[in-house]
Amino acid sequence: MTTLSEVYREHAIPLRHIVPLDFHSVRTVPDSHVWPKSDDFSSDDQLSIPIIDLKDPLAVKLAGHACETWGAFQVINHGIPSNLVEEVESEARRLFSLPAQQKMKALREPAGATGYGLARISPFFPKYMWHEGFTIMGSPVDHARALWPNDNARFCDVIERYQKKMKDLAEQLTHLILKSLDVSQEDLSWDVGSPSTALQLNSYPSCPDPNRTMGLAPHTDTSLLTILHQSSISGLQIFKEGVGWLSVRPIPGALVVNVGDLLHILSNARFPSVLHRAVVNRDGCHRLSVAYFYGIPTDCNVSPLAKLLNSGHTPRYRSVTVKEYMILKSKNFEEALSLIGI
Ligand SMILES: C=C1C[C@]23C[C@@]1(O)CC[C@H]2[C@@]12CCC[C@@](C)(C(=O)O1)[C@H]2[C@@H]3C(=O)O
Ligand SMILES: O=C(O)CCC(=O)C(=O)O
Ligand SMILES: [Fe+2]
């Protein structure tokens, strides 16, 4: 099986934008990070993504409805211990608080997939984001050794425990969401229990002028689904057709689940791959988030599920391997879905 890292390495695109700004040392927003002002933010704070209790007997129906109308929901009673989530946030904070030259020791290689650096989507935008990220695929140990030669056991232990719990939850959510479509493991061409996954630690340092810049530019995730811990500081916004950008209010203990491109394709566009972004906060508010991307093995084919196709519903996308789709997305970003459209 080709891993995510191998796909990125084999099809490397020269990424000039890798090294983040040393945010600790700046007092004003440099022109390189100034974004045009966006006035498309909705002031309707009544509208928000649904909250789904995994213990609710109606969870299947509610999750299906949330995926269909929003492409996202917040999940509670998900079984991830709150102290584990706190530990992962604290380890992320410890990492991003390191001096810039220390973080550079774990810098993502130009053709690499893991380590410290700017978001992969950076080259598609004319300005830099107020963001630094750390991507982990599989074991975090090599990068952790580079960051903390004598003190990396705690980081690795917390990350590995979090990855295991996230995998179980993602598998459970996938079954739940597919059940809402009357689809089961037998209808799939891959094993939900052997996914391609990645963990992304995001850091949005406090900003002297938050309205002039952007934390993470609008994008959809390439995953099947993404599970996000967004800490207690707000910043995540989703785009709702006909409404505009809406904030996703942090709820203590809840995790945000969003539909990614692969689930959008499988559902034959019934579930939107939700467009989202992250905005930043004023002095003193250093926001962190932790995203778990759960996907399909890269050698597998992805296409609209046969069960969802009938005379009224013809396929909206042609079949592609996940690897082909990732390459299309790396090269064409938001055009990728339309490039496989029928
Ligand atoms: C599995 C992955 C999804 C991701 C690319 C990656 O290989 C690891 C980083 C992920 C991330 C996090 C920030 C936003 C995003 C669009 C990006 O630039 O890197 C996502 C990628 C994605 O969903 O395509
Ligand atoms: O930080 C956030 O709220 C969003 C992060 C995100 O969208 C991502 O990592 O893909
Ligand atoms: Fe995202």
mmCIF file of C-alpha atoms in Angstrom, residues 48-54 59-60 62-80 162 165-178 180 219-231 236-239 248-251 253-261 263-264 271-276 287 289-295:
data_model
loop_
_atom_site.group_PDB
_atom_site.id
_atom_site.type_symbol
_atom_site.label_atom_id
_atom_site.label_comp_id
_atom_site.label_asym_id
_atom_site.label_seq_id
_atom_site.Cartn_x
_atom_site.Cartn_y
_atom_site.Cartn_z
ATOM 1 C CA SER A 48 -24.934 27.104 13.852
ATOM 2 C CA ILE A 49 -23.987 23.549 12.988
ATOM 3 C CA PRO A 50 -25.941 20.826 14.843
ATOM 4 C CA ILE A 51 -24.711 19.208 18.052
ATOM 5 C CA ILE A 52 -25.000 15.417 18.007
ATOM 6 C CA ASP A 53 -24.931 13.255 21.119
ATOM 7 C CA LEU A 54 -23.395 9.914 20.140
ATOM 8 C CA ALA A 59 -27.779 9.743 16.214
ATOM 9 C CA VAL A 60 -27.743 7.986 12.797
ATOM 10 C CA LEU A 62 -29.313 13.285 12.966
ATOM 11 C CA ALA A 63 -25.772 12.760 11.663
ATOM 12 C CA GLY A 64 -27.102 12.036 8.148
ATOM 13 C CA HIS A 65 -29.217 15.190 8.252
ATOM 14 C CA ALA A 66 -26.307 17.303 9.553
ATOM 15 C CA CYS A 67 -23.994 16.003 6.806
ATOM 16 C CA GLU A 68 -26.625 16.734 4.184
ATOM 17 C CA THR A 69 -27.566 20.243 5.312
ATOM 18 C CA TRP A 70 -24.275 21.506 6.756
ATOM 19 C CA GLY A 71 -21.451 19.097 5.938
ATOM 20 C CA ALA A 72 -20.454 19.414 9.589
ATOM 21 C CA PHE A 73 -21.605 18.942 13.186
ATOM 22 C CA GLN A 74 -20.247 19.007 16.726
ATOM 23 C CA VAL A 75 -20.161 15.689 18.543
ATOM 24 C CA ILE A 76 -20.577 15.153 22.292
ATOM 25 C CA ASN A 77 -20.451 11.954 24.364
ATOM 26 C CA HIS A 78 -17.846 10.707 21.902
ATOM 27 C CA GLY A 79 -15.830 8.713 24.420
ATOM 28 C CA ILE A 80 -12.499 10.579 24.031
ATOM 29 C CA TYR A 162 -4.646 10.350 20.749
ATOM 30 C CA LYS A 165 -8.607 7.026 20.097
ATOM 31 C CA MET A 166 -9.236 9.217 17.049
ATOM 32 C CA LYS A 167 -9.021 6.220 14.723
ATOM 33 C CA ASP A 168 -11.675 4.362 16.749
ATOM 34 C CA LEU A 169 -13.951 7.411 16.844
ATOM 35 C CA ALA A 170 -13.511 8.116 13.118
ATOM 36 C CA GLU A 171 -14.374 4.497 12.331
ATOM 37 C CA GLN A 172 -17.488 4.705 14.505
ATOM 38 C CA LEU A 173 -18.556 8.005 12.886
ATOM 39 C CA THR A 174 -17.989 6.607 9.398
ATOM 40 C CA HIS A 175 -20.242 3.622 10.123
ATOM 41 C CA LEU A 176 -22.863 5.960 11.597
ATOM 42 C CA ILE A 177 -22.841 8.344 8.640
ATOM 43 C CA LEU A 178 -22.836 5.517 6.066
ATOM 44 C CA SER A 180 -27.734 7.029 7.407
ATOM 45 C CA HIS A 219 -10.438 25.248 1.924
ATOM 46 C CA THR A 220 -12.153 21.883 1.950
ATOM 47 C CA ASP A 221 -10.389 18.881 3.474
ATOM 48 C CA THR A 222 -9.231 16.035 1.236
ATOM 49 C CA SER A 223 -10.283 13.455 3.849
ATOM 50 C CA LEU A 224 -13.359 11.260 4.188
ATOM 51 C CA LEU A 225 -14.017 13.085 7.415
ATOM 52 C CA THR A 226 -12.038 15.307 9.775
ATOM 53 C CA ILE A 227 -12.335 15.427 13.569
ATOM 54 C CA LEU A 228 -11.219 18.745 15.047
ATOM 55 C CA HIS A 229 -10.481 19.824 18.600
ATOM 56 C CA GLN A 230 -10.544 23.612 18.417
ATOM 57 C CA SER A 231 -9.665 24.555 22.070
ATOM 58 C CA LEU A 236 -13.175 28.190 13.035
ATOM 59 C CA GLN A 237 -15.728 29.440 10.502
ATOM 60 C CA ILE A 238 -17.721 27.514 7.940
ATOM 61 C CA PHE A 239 -19.292 28.809 4.769
ATOM 62 C CA VAL A 248 -18.373 27.438 15.007
ATOM 63 C CA ARG A 249 -18.720 28.164 18.710
ATOM 64 C CA PRO A 250 -16.289 26.161 20.856
ATOM 65 C CA ILE A 251 -18.275 23.905 23.211
ATOM 66 C CA GLY A 253 -15.693 18.753 25.434
ATOM 67 C CA ALA A 254 -17.215 18.743 21.944
ATOM 68 C CA LEU A 255 -15.315 17.841 18.773
ATOM 69 C CA VAL A 256 -16.114 19.261 15.339
ATOM 70 C CA VAL A 257 -16.674 16.711 12.576
ATOM 71 C CA ASN A 258 -16.652 17.800 8.950
ATOM 72 C CA VAL A 259 -17.266 16.076 5.648
ATOM 73 C CA GLY A 260 -14.193 15.983 3.381
ATOM 74 C CA ASP A 261 -13.909 15.639 -0.412
ATOM 75 C CA LEU A 263 -17.126 11.498 1.502
ATOM 76 C CA HIS A 264 -18.611 14.145 -0.781
ATOM 77 C CA PHE A 271 -23.048 15.647 1.532
ATOM 78 C CA PRO A 272 -21.215 18.947 0.870
ATOM 79 C CA SER A 273 -17.481 19.013 1.487
ATOM 80 C CA VAL A 274 -17.744 22.033 3.716
ATOM 81 C CA LEU A 275 -15.671 25.119 2.932
ATOM 82 C CA HIS A 276 -14.042 26.380 6.114
ATOM 83 C CA ARG A 287 -5.304 29.606 19.494
ATOM 84 C CA SER A 289 -6.389 23.292 17.066
ATOM 85 C CA VAL A 290 -5.798 19.601 16.446
ATOM 86 C CA ALA A 291 -7.216 18.041 13.278
ATOM 87 C CA TYR A 292 -7.403 14.293 12.614
ATOM 88 C CA PHE A 293 -7.832 13.482 8.917
ATOM 89 C CA TYR A 294 -9.385 10.085 8.268
ATOM 90 C CA GLY A 295 -9.271 8.812 4.706
#
